[in-house]
PDB file of N, CA and C in Angstrom:
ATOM      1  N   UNK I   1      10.293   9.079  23.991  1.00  0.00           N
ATOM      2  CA  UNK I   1       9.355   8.813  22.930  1.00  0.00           C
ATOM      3  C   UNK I   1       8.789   7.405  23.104  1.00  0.00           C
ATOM      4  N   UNK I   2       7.352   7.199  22.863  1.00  0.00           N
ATOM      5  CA  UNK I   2       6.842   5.973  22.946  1.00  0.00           C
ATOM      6  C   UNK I   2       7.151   5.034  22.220  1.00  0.00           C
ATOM      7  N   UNK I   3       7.036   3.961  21.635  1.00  0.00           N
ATOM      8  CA  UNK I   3       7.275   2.460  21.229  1.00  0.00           C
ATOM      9  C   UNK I   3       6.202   2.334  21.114  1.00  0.00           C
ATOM     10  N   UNK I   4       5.352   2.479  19.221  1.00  0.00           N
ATOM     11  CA  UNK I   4       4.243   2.045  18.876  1.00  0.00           C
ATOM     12  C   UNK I   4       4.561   0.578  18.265  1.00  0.00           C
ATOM     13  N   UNK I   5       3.244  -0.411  18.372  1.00  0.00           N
ATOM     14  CA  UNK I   5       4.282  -1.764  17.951  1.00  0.00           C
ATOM     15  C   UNK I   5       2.167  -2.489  17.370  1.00  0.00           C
ATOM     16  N   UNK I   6       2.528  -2.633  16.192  1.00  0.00           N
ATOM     17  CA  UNK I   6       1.189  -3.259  15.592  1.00  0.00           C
ATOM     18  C   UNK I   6       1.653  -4.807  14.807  1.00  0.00           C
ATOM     19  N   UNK I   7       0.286  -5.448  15.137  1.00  0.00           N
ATOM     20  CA  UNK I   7       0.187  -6.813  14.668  1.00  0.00           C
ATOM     21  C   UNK I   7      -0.001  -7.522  13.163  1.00  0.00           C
ATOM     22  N   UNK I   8       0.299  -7.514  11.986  1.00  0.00           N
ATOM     23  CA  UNK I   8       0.360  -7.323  10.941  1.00  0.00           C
ATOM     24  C   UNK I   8      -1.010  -8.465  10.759  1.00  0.00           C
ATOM     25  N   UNK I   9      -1.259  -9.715  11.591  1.00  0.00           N
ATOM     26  CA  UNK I   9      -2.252 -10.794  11.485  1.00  0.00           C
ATOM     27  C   UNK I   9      -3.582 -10.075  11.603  1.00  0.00           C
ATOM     28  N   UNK I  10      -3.413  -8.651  11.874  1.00  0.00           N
ATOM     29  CA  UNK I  10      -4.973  -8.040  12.132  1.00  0.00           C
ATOM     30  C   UNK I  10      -5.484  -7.526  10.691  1.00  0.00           C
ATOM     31  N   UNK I  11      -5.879  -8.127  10.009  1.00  0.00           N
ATOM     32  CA  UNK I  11      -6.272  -7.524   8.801  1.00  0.00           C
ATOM     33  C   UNK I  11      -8.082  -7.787   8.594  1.00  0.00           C
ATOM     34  N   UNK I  12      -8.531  -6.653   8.480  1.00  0.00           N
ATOM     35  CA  UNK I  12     -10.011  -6.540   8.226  1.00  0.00           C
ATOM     36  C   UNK I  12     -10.734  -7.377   7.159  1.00  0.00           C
ATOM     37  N   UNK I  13     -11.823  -7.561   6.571  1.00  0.00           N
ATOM     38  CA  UNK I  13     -12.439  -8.779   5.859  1.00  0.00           C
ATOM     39  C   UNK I  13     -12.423  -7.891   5.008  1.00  0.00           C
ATOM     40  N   UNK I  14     -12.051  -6.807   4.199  1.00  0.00           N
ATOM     41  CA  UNK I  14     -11.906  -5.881   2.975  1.00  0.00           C
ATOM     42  C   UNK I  14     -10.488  -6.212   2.907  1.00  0.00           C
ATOM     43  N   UNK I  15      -9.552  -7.321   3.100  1.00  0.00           N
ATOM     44  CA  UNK I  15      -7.801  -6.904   3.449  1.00  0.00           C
ATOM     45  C   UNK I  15      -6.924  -6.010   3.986  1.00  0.00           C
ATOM     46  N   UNK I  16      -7.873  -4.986   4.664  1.00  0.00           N
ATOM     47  CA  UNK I  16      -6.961  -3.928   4.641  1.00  0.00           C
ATOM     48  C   UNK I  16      -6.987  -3.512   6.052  1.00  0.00           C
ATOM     49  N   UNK I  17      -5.871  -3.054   6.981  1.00  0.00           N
ATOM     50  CA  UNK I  17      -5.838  -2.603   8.402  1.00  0.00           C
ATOM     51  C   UNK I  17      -5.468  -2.123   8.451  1.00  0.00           C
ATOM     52  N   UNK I  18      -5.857  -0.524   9.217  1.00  0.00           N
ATOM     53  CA  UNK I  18      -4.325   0.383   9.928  1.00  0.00           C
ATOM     54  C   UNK I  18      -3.912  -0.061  10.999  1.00  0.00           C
ATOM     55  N   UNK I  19      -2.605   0.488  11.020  1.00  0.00           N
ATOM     56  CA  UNK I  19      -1.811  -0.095  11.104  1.00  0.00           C
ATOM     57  C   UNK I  19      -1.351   0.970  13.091  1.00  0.00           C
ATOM     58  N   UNK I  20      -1.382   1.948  12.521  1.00  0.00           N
ATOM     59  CA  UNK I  20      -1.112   2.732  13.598  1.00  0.00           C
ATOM     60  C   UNK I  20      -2.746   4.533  13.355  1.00  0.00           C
ATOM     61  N   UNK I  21      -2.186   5.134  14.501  1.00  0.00           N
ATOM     62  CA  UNK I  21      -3.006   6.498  14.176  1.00  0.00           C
ATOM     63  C   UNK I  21      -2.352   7.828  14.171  1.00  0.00           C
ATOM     64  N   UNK I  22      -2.508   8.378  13.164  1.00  0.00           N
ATOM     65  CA  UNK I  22      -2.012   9.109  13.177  1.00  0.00           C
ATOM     66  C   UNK I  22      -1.026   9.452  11.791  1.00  0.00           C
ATOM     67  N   UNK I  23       0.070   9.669  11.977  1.00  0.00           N
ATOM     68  CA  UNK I  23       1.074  10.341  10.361  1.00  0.00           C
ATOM     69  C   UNK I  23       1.871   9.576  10.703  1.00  0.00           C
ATOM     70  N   UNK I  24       2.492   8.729  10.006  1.00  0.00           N
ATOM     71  CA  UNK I  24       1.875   8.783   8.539  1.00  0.00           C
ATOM     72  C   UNK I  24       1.262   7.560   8.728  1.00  0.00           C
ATOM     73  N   UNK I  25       0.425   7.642   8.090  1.00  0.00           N
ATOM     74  CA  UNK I  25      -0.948   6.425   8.109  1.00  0.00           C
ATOM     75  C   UNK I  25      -0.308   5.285   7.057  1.00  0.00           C
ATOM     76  N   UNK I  26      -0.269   4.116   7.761  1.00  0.00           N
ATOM     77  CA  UNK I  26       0.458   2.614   7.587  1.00  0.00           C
ATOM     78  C   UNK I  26      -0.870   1.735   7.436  1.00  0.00           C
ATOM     79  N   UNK I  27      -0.672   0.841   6.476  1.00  0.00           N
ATOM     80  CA  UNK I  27      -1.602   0.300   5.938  1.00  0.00           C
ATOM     81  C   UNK I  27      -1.533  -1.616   5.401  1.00  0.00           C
ATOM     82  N   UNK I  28      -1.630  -2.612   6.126  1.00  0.00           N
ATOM     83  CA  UNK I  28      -1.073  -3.746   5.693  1.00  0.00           C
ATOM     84  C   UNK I  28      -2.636  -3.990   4.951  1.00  0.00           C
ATOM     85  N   UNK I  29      -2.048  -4.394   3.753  1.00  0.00           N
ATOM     86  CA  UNK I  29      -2.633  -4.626   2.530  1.00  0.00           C
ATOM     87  C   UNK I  29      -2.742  -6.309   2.211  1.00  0.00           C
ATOM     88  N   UNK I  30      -4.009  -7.541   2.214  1.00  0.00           N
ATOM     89  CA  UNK I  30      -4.021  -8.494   2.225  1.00  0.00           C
ATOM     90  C   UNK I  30      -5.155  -9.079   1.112  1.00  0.00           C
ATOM     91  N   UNK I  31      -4.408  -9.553  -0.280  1.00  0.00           N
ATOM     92  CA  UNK I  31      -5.181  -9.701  -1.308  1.00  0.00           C
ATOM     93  C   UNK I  31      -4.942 -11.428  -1.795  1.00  0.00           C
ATOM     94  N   UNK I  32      -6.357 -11.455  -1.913  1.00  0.00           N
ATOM     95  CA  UNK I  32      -6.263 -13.400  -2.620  1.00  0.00           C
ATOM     96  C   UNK I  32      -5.703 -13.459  -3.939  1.00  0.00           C
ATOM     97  N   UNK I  33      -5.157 -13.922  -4.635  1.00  0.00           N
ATOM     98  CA  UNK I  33      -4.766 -14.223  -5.897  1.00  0.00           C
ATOM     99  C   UNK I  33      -6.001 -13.378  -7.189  1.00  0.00           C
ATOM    100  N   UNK I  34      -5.774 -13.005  -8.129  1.00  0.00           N
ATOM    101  CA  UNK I  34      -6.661 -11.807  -8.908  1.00  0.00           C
ATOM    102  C   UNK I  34      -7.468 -11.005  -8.313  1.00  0.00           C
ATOM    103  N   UNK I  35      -7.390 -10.785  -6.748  1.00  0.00           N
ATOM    104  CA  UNK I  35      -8.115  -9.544  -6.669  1.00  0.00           C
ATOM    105  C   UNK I  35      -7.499  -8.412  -6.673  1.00  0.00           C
ATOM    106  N   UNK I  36      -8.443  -7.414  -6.764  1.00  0.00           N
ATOM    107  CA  UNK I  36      -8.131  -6.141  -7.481  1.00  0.00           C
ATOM    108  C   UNK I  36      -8.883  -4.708  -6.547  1.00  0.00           C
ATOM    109  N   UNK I  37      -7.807  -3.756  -5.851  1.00  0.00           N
ATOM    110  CA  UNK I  37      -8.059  -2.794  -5.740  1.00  0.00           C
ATOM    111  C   UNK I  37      -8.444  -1.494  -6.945  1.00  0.00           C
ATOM    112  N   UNK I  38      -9.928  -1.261  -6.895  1.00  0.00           N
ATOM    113  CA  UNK I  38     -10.218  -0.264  -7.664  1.00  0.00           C
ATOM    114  C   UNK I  38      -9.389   0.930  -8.273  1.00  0.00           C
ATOM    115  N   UNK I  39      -9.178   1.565  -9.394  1.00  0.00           N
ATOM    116  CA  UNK I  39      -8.455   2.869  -9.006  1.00  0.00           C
ATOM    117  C   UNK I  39      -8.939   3.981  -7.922  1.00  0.00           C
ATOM    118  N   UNK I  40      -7.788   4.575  -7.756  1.00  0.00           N
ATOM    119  CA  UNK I  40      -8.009   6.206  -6.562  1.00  0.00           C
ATOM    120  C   UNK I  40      -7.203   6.605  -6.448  1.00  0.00           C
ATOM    121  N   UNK I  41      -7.419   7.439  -5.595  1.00  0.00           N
ATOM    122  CA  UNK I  41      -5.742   8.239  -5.365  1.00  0.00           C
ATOM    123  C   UNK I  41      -5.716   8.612  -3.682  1.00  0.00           C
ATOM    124  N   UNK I  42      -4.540   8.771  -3.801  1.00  0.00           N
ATOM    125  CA  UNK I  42      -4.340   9.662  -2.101  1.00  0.00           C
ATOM    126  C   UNK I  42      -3.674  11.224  -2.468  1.00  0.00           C
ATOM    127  N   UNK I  43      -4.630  11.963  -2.639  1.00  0.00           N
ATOM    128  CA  UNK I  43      -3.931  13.645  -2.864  1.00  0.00           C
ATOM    129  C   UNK I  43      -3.257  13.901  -1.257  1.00  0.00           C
ATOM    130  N   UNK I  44      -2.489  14.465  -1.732  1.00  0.00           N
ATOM    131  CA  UNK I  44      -1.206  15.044  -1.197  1.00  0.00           C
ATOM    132  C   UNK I  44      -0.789  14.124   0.268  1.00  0.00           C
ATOM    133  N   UNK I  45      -0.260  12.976  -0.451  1.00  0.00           N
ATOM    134  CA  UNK I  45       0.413  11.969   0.131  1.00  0.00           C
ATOM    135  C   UNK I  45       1.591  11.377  -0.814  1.00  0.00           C
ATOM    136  N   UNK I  46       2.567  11.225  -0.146  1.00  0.00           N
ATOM    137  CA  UNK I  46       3.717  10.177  -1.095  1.00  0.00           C
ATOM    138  C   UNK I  46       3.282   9.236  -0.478  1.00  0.00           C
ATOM    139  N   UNK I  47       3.632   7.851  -1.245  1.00  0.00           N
ATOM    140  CA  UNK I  47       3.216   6.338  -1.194  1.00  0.00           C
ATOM    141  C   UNK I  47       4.712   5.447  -1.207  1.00  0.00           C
ATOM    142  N   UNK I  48       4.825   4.836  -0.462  1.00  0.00           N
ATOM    143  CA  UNK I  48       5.894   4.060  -0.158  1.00  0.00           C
ATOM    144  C   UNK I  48       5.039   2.485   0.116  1.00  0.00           C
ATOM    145  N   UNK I  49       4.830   1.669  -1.111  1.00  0.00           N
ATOM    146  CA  UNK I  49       4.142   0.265  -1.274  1.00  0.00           C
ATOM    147  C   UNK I  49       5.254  -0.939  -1.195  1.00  0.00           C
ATOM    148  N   UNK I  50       5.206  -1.669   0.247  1.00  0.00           N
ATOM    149  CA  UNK I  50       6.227  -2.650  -0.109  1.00  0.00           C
ATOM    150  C   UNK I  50       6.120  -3.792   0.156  1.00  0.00           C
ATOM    151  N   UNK I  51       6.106  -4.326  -0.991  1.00  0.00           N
ATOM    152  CA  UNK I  51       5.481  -6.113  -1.073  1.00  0.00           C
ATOM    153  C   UNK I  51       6.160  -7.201  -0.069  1.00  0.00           C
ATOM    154  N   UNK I  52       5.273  -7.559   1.031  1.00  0.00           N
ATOM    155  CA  UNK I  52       5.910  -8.318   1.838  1.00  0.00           C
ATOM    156  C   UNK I  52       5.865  -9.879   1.286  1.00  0.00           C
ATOM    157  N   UNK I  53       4.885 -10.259   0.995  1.00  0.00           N
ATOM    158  CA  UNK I  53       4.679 -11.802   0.352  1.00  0.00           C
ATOM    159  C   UNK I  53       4.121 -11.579  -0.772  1.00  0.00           C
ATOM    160  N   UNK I  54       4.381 -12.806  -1.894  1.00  0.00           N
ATOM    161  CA  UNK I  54       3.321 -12.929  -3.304  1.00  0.00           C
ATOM    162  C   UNK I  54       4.388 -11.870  -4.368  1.00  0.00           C
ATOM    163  N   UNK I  55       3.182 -11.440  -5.496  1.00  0.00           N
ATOM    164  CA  UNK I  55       3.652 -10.797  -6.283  1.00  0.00           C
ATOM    165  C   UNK I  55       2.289  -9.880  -6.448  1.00  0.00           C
ATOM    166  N   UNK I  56       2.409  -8.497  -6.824  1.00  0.00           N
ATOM    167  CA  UNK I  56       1.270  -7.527  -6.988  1.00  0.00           C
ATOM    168  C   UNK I  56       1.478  -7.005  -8.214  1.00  0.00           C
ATOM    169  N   UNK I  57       0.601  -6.836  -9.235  1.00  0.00           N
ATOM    170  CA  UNK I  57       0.477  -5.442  -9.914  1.00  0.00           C
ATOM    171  C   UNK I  57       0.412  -4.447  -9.813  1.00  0.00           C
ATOM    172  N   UNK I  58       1.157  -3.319  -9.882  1.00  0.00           N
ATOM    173  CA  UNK I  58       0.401  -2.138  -9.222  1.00  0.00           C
ATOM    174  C   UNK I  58       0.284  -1.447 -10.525  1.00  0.00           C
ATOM    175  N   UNK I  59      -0.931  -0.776 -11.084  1.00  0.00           N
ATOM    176  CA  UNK I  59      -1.474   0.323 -11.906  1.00  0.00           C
ATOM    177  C   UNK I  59      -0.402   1.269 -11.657  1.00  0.00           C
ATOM    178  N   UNK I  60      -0.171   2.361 -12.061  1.00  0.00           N
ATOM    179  CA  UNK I  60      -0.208   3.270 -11.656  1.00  0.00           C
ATOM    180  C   UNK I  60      -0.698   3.852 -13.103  1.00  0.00           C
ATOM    181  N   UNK I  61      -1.547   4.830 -13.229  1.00  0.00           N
ATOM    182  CA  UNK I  61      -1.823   5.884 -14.181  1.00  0.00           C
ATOM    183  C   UNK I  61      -1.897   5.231 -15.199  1.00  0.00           C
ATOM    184  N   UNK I  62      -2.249   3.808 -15.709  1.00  0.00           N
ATOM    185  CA  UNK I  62      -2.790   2.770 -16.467  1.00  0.00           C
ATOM    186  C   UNK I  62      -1.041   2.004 -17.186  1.00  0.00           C
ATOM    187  N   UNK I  63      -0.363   2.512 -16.097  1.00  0.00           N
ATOM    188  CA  UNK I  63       1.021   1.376 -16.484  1.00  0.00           C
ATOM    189  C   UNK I  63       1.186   0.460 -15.600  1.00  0.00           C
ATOM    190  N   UNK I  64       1.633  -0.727 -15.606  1.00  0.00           N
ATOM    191  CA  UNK I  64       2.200  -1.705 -14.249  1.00  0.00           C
ATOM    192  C   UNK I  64       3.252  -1.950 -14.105  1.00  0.00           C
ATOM    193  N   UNK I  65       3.230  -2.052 -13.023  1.00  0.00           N
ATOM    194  CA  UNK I  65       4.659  -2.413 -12.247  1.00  0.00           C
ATOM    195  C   UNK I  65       4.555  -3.768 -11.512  1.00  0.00           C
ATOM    196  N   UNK I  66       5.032  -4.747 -12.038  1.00  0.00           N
ATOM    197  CA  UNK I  66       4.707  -5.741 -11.497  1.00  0.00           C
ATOM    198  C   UNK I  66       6.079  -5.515  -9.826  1.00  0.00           C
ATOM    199  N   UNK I  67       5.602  -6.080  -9.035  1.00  0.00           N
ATOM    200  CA  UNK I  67       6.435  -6.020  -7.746  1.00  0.00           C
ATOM    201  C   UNK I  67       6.592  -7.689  -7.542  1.00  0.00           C
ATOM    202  N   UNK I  68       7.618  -7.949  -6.715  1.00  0.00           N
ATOM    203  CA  UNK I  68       7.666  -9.382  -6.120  1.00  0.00           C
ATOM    204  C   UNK I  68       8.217  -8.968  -4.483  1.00  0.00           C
ATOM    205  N   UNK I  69       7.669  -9.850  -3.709  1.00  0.00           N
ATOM    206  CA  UNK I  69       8.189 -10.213  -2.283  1.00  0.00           C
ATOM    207  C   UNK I  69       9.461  -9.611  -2.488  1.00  0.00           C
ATOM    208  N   UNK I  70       9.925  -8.249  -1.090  1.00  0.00           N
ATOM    209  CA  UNK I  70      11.025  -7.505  -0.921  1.00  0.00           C
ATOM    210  C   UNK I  70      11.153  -6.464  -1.192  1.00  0.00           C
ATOM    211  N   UNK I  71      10.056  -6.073  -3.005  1.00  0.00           N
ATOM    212  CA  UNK I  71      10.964  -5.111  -3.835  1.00  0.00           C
ATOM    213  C   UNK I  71       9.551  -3.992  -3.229  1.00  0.00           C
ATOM    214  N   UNK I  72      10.086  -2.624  -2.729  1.00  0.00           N
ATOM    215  CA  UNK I  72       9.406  -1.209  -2.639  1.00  0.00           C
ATOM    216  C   UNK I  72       9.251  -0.721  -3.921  1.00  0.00           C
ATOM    217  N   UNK I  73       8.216   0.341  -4.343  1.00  0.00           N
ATOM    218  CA  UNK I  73       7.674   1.089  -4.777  1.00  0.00           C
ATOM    219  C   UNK I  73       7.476   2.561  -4.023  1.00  0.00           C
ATOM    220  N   UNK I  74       8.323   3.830  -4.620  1.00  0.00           N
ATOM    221  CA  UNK I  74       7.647   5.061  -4.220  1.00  0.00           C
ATOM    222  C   UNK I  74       6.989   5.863  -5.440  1.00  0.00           C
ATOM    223  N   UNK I  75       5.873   6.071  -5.092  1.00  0.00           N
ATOM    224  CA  UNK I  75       4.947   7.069  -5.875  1.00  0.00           C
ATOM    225  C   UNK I  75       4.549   8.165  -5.303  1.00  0.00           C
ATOM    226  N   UNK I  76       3.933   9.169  -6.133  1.00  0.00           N
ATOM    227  CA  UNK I  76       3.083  10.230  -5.840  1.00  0.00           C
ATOM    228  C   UNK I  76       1.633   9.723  -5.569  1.00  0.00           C
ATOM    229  N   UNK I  77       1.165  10.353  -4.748  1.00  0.00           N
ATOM    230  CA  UNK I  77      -0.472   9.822  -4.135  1.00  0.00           C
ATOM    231  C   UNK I  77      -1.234  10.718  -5.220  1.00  0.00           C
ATOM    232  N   UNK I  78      -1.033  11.496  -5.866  1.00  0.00           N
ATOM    233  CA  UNK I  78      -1.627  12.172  -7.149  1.00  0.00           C
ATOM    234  C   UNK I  78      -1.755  10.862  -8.084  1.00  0.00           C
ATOM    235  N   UNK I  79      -1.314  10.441  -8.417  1.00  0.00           N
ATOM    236  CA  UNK I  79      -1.698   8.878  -9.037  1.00  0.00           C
ATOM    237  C   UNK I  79      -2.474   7.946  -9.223  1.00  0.00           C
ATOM    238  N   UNK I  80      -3.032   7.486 -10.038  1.00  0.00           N
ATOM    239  CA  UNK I  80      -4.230   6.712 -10.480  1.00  0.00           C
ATOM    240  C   UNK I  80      -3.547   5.209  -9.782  1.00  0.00           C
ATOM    241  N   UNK I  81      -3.710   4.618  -8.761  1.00  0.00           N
ATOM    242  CA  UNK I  81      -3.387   3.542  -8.368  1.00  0.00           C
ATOM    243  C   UNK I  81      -4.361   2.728  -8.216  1.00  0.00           C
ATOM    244  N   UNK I  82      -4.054   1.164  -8.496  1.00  0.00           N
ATOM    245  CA  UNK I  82      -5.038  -0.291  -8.903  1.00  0.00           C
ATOM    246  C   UNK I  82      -4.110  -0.882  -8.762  1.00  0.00           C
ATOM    247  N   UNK I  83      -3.607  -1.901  -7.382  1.00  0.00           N
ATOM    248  CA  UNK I  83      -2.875  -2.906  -7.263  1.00  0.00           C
ATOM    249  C   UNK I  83      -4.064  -4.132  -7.298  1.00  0.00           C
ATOM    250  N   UNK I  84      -3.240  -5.301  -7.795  1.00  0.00           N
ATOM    251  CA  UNK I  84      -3.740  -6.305  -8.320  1.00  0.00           C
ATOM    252  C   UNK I  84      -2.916  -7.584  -7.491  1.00  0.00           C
ATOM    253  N   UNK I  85      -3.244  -8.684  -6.821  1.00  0.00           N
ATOM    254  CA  UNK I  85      -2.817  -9.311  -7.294  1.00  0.00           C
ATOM    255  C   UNK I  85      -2.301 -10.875  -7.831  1.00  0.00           C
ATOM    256  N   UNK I  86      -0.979 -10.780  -8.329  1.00  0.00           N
ATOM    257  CA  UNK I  86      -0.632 -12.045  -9.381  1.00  0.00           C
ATOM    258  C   UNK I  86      -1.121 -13.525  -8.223  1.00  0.00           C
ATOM    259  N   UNK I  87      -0.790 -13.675  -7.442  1.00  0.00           N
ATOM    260  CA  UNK I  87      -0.696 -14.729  -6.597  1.00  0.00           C
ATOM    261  C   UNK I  87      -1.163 -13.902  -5.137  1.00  0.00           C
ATOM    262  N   UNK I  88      -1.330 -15.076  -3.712  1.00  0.00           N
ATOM    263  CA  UNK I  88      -1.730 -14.590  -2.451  1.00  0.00           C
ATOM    264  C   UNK I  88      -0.700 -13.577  -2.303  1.00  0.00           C
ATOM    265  N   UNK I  89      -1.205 -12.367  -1.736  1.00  0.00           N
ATOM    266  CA  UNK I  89       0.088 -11.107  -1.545  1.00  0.00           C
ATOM    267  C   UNK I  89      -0.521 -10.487  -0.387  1.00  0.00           C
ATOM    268  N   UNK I  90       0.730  -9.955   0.147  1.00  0.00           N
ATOM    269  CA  UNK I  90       0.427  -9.120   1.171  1.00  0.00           C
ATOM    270  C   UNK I  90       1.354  -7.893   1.276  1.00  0.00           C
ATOM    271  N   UNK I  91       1.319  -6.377   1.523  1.00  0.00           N
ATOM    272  CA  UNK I  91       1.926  -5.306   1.548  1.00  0.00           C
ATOM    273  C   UNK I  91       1.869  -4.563   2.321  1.00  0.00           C
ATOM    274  N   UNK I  92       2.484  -4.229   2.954  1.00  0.00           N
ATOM    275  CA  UNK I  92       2.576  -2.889   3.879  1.00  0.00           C
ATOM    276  C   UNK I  92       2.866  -1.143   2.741  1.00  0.00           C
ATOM    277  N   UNK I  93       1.764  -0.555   3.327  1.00  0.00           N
ATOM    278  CA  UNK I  93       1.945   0.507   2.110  1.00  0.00           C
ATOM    279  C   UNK I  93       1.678   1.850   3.911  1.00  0.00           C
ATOM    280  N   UNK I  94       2.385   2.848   3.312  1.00  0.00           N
ATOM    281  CA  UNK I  94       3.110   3.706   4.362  1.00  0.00           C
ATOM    282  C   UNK I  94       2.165   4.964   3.309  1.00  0.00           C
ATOM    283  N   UNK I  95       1.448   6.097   3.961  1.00  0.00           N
ATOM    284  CA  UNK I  95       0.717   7.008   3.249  1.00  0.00           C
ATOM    285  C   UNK I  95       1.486   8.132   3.989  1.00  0.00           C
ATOM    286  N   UNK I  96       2.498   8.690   3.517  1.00  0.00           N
ATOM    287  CA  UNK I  96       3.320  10.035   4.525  1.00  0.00           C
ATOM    288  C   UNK I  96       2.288  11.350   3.402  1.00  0.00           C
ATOM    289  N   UNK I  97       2.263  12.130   4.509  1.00  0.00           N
ATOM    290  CA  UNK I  97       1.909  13.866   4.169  1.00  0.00           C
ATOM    291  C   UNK I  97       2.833  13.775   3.121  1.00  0.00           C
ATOM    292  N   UNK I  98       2.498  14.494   1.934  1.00  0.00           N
ATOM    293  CA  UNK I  98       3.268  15.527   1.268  1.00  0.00           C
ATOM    294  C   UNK I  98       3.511  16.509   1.211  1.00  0.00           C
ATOM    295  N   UNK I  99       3.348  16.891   1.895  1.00  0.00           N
ATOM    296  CA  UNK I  99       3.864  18.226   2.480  1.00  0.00           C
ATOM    297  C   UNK I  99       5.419  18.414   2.465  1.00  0.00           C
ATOM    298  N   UNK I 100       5.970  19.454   2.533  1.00  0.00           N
ATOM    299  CA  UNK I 100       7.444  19.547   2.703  1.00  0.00           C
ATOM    300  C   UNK I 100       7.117  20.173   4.384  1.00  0.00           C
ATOM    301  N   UNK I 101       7.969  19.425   5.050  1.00  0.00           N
ATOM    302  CA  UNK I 101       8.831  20.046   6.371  1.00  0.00           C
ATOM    303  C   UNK I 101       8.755  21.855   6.450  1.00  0.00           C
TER     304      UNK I 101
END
């Protein structure tokens, strides 16, 4: 099996880069202090959001979850999601199929 290996410093001028191609689609997430991802959703995806630096808000379905540097989040991609955030943050957020096996 190959050894996929991505650069987390590559982040696009929207904050956002994939990460790899393919399943499950990996996503490093790079936000200035109060900015704010719109709501949306990812249908039929689970969401595994995990705050590498800073602190984020994350919406979900008009509740928050505030996160800090370390702490994961799993959600349903059926979900009204709007991360925010509190201070400079950065996240790696993992988009797996929902699908069952």
């Amino acid at each position: 099996m190959t050894v996929e290996r991505a650069d987390l410093s590559a982040v696009a001028e929207d904050g956002r880069a994939s990460l790899f191609e393919g399943e499950p689609r990996t996503v490093h997430l790079s936000l200035s202090a109060d900015e704010r991802i719109p709501e949306h959703t990812h249908p039929d995806r689970e969401i595994l959001f995990h705050v590498l630096e800073g602190e984020i808000d994350l919406d979900l379905d008009g509740e928050t979850h505030s996160l800090e540097a370390g702490e994961i989040a799993r959600f349903s991609g059926e979900r009204e999601i709007s991360p925010s955030a509190a201070t400079d943050a950065r996240a790696l957020v993992v988009l797996a199929n929902g699908e069952e096996a």
